[in-house]
PDB file of C-alpha atoms and ligand atoms in Angstrom:
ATOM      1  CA  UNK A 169      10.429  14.385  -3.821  1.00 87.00           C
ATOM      2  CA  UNK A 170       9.618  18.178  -4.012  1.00 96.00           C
ATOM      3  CA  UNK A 171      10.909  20.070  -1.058  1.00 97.00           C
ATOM      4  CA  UNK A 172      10.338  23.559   0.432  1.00 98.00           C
ATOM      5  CA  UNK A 173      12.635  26.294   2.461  1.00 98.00           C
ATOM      6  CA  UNK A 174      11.415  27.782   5.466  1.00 98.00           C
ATOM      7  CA  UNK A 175      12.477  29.123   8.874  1.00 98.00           C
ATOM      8  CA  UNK A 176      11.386  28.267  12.435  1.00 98.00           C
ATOM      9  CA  UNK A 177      12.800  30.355  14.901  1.00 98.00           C
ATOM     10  CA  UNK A 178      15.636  31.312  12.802  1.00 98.00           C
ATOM     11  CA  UNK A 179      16.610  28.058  11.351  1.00 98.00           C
ATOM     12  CA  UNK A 180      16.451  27.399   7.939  1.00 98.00           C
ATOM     13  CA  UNK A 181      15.208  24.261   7.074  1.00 98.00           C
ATOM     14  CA  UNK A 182      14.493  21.627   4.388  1.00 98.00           C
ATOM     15  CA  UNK A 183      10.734  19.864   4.561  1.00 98.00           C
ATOM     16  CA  UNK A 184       9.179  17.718   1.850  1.00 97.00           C
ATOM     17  CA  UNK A 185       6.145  19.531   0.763  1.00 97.00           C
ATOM     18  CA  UNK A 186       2.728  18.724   2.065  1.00 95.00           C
ATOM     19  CA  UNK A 187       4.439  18.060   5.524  1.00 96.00           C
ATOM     20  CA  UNK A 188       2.915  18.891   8.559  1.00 97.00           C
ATOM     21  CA  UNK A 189       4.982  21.534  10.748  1.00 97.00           C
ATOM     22  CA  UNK A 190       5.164  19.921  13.258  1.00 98.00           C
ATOM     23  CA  UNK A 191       6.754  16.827  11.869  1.00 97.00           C
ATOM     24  CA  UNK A 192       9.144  19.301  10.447  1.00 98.00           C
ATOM     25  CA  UNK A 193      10.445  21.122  13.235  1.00 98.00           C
ATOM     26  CA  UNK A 194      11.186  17.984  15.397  1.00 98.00           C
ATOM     27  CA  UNK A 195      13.181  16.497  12.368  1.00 97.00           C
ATOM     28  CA  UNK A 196      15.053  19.445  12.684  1.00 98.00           C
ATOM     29  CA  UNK A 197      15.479  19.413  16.147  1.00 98.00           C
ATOM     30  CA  UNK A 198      13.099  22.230  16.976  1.00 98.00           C
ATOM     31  CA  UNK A 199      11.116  20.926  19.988  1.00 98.00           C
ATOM     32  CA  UNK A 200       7.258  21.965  19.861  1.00 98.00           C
ATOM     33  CA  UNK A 201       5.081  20.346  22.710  1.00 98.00           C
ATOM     34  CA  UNK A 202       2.805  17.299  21.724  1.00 97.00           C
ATOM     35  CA  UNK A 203       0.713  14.611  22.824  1.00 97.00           C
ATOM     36  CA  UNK A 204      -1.837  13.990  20.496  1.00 95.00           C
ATOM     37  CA  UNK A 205      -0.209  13.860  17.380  1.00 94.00           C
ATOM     38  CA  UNK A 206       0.368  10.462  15.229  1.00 91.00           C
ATOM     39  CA  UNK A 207       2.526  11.024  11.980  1.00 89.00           C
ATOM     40  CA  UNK A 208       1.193   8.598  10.099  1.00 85.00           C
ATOM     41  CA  UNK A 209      -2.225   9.412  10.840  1.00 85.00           C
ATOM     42  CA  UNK A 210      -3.801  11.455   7.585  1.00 80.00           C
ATOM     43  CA  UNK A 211      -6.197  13.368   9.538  1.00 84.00           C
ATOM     44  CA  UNK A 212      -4.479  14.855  13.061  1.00 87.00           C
ATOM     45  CA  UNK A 213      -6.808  14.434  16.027  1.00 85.00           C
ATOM     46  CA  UNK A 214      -5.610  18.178  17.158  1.00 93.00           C
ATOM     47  CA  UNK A 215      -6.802  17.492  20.678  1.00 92.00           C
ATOM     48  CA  UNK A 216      -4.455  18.441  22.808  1.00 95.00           C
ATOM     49  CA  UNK A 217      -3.764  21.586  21.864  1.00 96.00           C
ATOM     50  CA  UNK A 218      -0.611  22.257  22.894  1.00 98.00           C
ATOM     51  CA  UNK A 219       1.293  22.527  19.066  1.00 98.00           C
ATOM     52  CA  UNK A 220       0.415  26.222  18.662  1.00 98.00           C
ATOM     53  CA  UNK A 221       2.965  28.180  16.331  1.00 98.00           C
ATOM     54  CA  UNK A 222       2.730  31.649  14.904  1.00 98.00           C
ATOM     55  CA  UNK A 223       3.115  32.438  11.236  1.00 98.00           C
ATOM     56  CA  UNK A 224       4.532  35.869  10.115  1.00 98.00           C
ATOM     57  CA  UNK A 225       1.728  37.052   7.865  1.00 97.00           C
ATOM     58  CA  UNK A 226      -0.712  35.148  10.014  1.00 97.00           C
ATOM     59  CA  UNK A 227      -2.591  36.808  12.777  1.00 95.00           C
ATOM     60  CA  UNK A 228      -3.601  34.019  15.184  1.00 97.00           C
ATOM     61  CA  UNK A 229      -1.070  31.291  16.434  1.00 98.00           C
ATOM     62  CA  UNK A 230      -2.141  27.611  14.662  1.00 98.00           C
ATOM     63  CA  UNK A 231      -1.590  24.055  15.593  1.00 98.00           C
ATOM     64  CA  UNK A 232       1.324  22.707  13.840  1.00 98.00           C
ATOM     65  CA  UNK A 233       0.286  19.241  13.791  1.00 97.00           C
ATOM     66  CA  UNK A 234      -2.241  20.469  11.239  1.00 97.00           C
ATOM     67  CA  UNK A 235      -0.576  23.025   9.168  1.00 97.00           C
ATOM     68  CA  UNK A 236       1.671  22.090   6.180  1.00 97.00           C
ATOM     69  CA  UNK A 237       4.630  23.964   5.573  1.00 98.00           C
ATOM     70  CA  UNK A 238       4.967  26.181   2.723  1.00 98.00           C
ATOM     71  CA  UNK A 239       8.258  27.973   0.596  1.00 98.00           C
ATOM     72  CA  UNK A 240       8.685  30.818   2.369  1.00 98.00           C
ATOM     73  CA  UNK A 241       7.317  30.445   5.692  1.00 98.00           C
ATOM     74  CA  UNK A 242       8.740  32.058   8.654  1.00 98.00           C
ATOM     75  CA  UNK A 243       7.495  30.153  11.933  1.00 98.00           C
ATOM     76  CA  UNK A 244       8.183  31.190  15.903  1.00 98.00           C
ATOM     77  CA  UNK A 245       7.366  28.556  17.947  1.00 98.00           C
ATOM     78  CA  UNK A 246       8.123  30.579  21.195  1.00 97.00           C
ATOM     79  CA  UNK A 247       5.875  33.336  20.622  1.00 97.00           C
ATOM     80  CA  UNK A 248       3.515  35.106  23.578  1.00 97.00           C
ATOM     81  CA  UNK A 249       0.589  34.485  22.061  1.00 97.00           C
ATOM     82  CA  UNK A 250       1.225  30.887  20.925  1.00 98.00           C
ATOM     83  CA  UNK A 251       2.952  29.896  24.509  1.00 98.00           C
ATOM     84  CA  UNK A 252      -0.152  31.716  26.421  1.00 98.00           C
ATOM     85  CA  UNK A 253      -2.532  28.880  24.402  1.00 98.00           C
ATOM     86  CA  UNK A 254      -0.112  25.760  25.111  1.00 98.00           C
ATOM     87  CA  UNK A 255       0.367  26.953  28.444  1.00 97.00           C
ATOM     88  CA  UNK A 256      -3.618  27.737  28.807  1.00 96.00           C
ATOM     89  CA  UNK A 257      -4.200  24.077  27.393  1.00 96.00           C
ATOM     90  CA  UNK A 258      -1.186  22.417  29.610  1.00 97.00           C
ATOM     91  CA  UNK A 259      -3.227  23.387  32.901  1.00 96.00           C
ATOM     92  CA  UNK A 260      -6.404  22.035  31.831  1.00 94.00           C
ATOM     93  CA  UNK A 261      -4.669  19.022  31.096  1.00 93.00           C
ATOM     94  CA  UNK A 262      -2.807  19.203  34.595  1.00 94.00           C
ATOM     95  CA  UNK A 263      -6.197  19.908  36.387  1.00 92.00           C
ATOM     96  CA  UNK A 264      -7.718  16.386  35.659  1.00 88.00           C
ATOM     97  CA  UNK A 265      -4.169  14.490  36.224  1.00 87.00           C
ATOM     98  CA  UNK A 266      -3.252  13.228  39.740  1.00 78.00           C
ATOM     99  CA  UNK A 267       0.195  14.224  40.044  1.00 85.00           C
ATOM    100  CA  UNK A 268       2.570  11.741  41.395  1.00 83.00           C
ATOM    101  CA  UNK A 269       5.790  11.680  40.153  1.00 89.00           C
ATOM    102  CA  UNK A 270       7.800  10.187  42.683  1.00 89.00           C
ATOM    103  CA  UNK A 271       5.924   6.962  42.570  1.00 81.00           C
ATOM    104  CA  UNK A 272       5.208   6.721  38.963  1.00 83.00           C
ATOM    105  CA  UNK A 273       6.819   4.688  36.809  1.00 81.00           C
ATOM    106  CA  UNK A 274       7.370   7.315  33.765  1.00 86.00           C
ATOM    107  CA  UNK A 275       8.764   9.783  36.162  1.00 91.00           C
ATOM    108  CA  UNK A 276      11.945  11.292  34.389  1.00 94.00           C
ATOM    109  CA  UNK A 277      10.616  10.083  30.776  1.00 93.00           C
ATOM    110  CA  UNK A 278       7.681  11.475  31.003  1.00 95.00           C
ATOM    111  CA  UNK A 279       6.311  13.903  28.555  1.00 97.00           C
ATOM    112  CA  UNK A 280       3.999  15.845  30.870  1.00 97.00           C
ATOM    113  CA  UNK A 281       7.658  16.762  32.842  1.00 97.00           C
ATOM    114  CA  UNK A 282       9.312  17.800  29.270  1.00 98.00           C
ATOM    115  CA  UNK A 283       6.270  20.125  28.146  1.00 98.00           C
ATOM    116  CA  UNK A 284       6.518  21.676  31.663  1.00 98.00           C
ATOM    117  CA  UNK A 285       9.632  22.503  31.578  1.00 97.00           C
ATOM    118  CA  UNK A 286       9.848  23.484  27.715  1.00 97.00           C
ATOM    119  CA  UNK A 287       6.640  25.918  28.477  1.00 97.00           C
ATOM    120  CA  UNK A 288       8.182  27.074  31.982  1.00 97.00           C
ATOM    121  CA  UNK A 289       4.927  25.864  33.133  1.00 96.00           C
ATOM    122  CA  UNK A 290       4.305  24.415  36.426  1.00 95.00           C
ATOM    123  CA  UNK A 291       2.818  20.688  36.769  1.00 95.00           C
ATOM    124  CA  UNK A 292       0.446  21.306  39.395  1.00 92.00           C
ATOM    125  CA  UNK A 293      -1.821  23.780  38.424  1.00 87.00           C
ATOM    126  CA  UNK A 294      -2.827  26.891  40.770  1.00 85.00           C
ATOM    127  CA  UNK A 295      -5.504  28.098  39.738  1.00 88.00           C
ATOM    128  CA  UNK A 296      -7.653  25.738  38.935  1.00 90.00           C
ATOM    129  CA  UNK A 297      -9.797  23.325  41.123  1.00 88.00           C
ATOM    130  CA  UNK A 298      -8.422  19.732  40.299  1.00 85.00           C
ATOM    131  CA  UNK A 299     -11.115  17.253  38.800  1.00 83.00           C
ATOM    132  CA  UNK A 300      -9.618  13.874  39.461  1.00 79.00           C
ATOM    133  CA  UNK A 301     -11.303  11.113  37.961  1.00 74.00           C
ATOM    134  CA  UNK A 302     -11.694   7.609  39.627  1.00 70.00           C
ATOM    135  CA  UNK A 303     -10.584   4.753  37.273  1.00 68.00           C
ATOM    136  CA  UNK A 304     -10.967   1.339  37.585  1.00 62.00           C
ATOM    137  CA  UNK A 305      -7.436  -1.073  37.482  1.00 62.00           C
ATOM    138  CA  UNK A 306      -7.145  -3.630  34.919  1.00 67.00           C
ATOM    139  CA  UNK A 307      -4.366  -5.678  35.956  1.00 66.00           C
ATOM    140  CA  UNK A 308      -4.997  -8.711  33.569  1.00 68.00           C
ATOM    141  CA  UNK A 309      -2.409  -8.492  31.681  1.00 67.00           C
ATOM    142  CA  UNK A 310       0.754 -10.438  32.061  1.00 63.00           C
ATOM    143  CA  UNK A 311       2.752  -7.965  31.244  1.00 61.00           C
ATOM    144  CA  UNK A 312       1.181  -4.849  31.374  1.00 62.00           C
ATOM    145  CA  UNK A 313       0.604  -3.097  34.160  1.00 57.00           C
ATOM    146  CA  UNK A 314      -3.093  -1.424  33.726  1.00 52.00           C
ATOM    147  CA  UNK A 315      -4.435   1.059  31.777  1.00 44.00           C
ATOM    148  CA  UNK A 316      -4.384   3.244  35.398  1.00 44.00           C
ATOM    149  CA  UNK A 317      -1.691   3.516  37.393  1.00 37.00           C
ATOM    150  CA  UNK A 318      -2.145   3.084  41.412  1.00 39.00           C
ATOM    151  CA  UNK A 319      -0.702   3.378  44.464  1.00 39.00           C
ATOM    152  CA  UNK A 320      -0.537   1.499  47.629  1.00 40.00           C
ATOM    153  CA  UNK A 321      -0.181   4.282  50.304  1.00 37.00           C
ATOM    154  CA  UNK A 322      -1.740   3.963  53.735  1.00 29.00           C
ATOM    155  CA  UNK A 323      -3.090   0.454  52.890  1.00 30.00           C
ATOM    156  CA  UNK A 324      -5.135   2.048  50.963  1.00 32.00           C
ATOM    157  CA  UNK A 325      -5.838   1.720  47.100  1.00 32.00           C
ATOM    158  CA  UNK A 326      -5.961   4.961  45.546  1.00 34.00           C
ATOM    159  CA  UNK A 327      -6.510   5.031  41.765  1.00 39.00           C
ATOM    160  CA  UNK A 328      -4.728   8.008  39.602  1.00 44.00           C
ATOM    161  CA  UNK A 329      -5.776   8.432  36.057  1.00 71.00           C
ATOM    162  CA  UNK A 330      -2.681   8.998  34.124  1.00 81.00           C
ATOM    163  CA  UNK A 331      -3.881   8.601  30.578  1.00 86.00           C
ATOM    164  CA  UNK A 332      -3.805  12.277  28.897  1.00 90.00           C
ATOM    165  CA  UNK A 333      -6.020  10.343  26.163  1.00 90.00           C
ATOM    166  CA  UNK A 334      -3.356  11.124  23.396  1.00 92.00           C
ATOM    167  CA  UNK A 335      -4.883   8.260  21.328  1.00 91.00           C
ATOM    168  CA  UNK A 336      -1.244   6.976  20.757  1.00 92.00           C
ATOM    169  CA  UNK A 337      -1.904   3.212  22.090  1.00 89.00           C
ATOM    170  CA  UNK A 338      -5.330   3.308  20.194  1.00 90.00           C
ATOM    171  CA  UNK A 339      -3.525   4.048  16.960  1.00 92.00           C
ATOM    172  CA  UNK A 340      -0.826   1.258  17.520  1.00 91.00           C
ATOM    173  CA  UNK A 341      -2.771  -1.613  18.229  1.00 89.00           C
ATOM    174  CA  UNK A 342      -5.515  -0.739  15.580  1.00 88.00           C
ATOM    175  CA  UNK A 343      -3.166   0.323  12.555  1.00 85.00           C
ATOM    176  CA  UNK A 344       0.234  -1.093  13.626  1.00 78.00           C
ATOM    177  CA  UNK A 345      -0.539  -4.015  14.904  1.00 75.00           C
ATOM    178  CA  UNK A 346      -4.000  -4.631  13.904  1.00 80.00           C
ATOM    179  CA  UNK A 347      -4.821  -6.219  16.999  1.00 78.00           C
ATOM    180  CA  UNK A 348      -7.673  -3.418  17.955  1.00 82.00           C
ATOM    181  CA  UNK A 349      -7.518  -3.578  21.676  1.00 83.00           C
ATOM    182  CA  UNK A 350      -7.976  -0.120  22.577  1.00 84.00           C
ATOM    183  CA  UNK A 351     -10.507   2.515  21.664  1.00 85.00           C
ATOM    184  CA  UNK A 352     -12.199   5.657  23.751  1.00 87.00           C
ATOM    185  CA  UNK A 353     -15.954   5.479  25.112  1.00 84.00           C
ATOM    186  CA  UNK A 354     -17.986   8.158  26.322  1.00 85.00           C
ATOM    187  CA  UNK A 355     -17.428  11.454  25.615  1.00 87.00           C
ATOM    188  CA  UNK A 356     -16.646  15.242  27.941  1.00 85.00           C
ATOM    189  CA  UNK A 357     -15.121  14.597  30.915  1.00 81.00           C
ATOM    190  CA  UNK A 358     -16.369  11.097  31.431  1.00 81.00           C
ATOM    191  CA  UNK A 359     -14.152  10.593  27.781  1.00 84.00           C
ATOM    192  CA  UNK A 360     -11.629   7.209  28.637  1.00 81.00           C
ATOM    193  CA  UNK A 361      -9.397   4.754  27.052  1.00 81.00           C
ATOM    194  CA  UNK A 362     -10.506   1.093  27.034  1.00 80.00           C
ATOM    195  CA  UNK A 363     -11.463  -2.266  25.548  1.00 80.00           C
ATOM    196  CA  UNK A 364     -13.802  -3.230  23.343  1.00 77.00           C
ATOM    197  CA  UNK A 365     -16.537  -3.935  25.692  1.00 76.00           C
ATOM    198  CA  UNK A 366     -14.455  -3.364  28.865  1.00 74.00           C
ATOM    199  CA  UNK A 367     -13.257  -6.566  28.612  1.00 75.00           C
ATOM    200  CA  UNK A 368     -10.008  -6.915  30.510  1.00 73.00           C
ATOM    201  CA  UNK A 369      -6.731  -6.266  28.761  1.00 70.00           C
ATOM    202  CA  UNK A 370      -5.287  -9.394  29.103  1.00 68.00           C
ATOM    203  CA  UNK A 371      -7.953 -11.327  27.239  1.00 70.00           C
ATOM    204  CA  UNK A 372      -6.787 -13.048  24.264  1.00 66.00           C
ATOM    205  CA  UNK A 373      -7.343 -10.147  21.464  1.00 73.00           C
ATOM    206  CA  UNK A 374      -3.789  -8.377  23.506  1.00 78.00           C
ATOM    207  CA  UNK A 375      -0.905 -10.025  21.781  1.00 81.00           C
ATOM    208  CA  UNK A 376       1.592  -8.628  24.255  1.00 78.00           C
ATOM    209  CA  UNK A 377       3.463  -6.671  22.012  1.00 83.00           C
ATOM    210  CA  UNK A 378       4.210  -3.638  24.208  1.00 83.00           C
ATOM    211  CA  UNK A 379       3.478  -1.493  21.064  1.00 87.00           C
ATOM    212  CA  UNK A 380       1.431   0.718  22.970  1.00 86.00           C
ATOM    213  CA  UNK A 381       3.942   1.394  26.480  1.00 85.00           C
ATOM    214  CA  UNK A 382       6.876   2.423  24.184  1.00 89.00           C
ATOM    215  CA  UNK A 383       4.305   4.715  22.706  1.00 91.00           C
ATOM    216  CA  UNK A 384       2.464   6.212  25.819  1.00 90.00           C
ATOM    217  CA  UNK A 385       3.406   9.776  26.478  1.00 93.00           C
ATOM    218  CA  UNK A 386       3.121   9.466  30.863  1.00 90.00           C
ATOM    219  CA  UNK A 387       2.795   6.687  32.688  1.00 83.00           C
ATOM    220  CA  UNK A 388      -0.803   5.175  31.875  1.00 83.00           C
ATOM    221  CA  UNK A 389       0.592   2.189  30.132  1.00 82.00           C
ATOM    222  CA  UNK A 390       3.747   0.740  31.973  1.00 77.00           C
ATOM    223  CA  UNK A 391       5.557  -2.835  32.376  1.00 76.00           C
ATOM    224  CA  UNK A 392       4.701  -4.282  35.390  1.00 66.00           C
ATOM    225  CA  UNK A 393       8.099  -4.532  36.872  1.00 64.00           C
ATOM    226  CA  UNK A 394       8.112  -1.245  36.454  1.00 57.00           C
ATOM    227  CA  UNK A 395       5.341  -0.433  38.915  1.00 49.00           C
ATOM    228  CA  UNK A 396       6.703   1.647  41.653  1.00 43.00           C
ATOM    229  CA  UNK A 397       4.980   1.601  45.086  1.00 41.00           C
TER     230      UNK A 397
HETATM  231  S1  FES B 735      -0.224  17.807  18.837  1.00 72.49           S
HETATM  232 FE1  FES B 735      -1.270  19.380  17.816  1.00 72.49          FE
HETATM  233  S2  FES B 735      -3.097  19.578  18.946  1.00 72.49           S
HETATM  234 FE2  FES B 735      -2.107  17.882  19.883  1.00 72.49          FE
END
């Protein structure tokens, strides 16, 4: 296997050529946020955009999920300009996510709370105006609990959309486990996770595998015993 040297933020490290940064750096312990990313998926969705690195050599920070490393490379994954985009990106992301820790069953796992903290970024955003979407609940599934999480507060049922629409579950159940149950519709804002024809989650074509919980990012996909309320 042919290998190259580089550095990222002063460590020197081993990576087999061809490999993407970003797979690189967490090997090595180097923590750079993510959400979107899939490592065995050739082409990286790049979505998120929350990866950014700077080069030396390179003038404008780039997404490590879709550069390669190369001999040589000196990488700071905690430059200005880099953590001004992932921070920049973070709060848009924030801005259309109903924050709700306490009562959500990813709280203290979840990866929203570890790029937060890693970009000393808050979770609810300040400036800008939050866009909350409302989501149906699919709570077909026997052991799923739905592809939105909800609370009961007030007798009331409000609906949260947790799904940062990583693509992570999608990939799982179409490549992994071949069963296909997931895929996005529409596209903008109005962009969601779903079924193949809405149909609900629990029909037969989910072979209750859990792939796609252990690989959700937040709390979108959860166990039902693990609902909180
Ligand atoms: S992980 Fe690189 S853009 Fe999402």
């Amino acid at each position: 296997m042919k290998t190259v040297s580089l550095t990222i933020d002063g460590k020197k490290i081993i990576a087999r050529a061809g490999e993407k940064m970003l797979w690189a750096a967490l090997q090595n312990d180097i923590y750079i946020p993510n959400l979107c990313a899939i490592r065995d998926r050739p082409e990286p969705h790049a979505s998120c955009r929350l990866c950014f690195v700077e080069i030396e050599g390179v003038k404008e920070p780039v997404t490590a999920c879709t550069t390669e490393v190369a001999e040589g490379m000196v990488v700071n994954t905690r430059g200005e300009k880099s953590l001004a985009l992932a921070r920049a990106g973070f709060e848009l992301l924030m801005a259309s996510h109903a924050l709700d820790c306490a009562h959500c069953p990813a709280n203290g796992e979840c990866e929203l709370q570890k790029i937060a903290r890693h970009l000393k970024a808050s979770l609810k955003t300040k400036r800008l105006r939050l866009l909350l979407r409302e989501l149906p609940i699919d709570d077909s599934n026997p052991i799923l609990t739905t592809l939105r999480y909800f609370r009961d507060e007030y007798e009331e049922h409000i609906e949260l959309g947790k799904c940062v629409l990583c693509g992570r579950c999608v990939w799982v159940c179409r490549q992994d486990i071949k069963s296909g149950v997931f895929g996005f519709a529409h596209r903008g804002f109005e962009r969601v996770m779903t079924t193949f024809a809405d149909e609900p989650i629990g029909a037969d074509r989910c072979l209750d595998c859990s792939r796609c919980i252990e690989v959700c990012p937040t709390g979108a996909l959860a166990f039902k015993d693990e609902k909180k309320t």
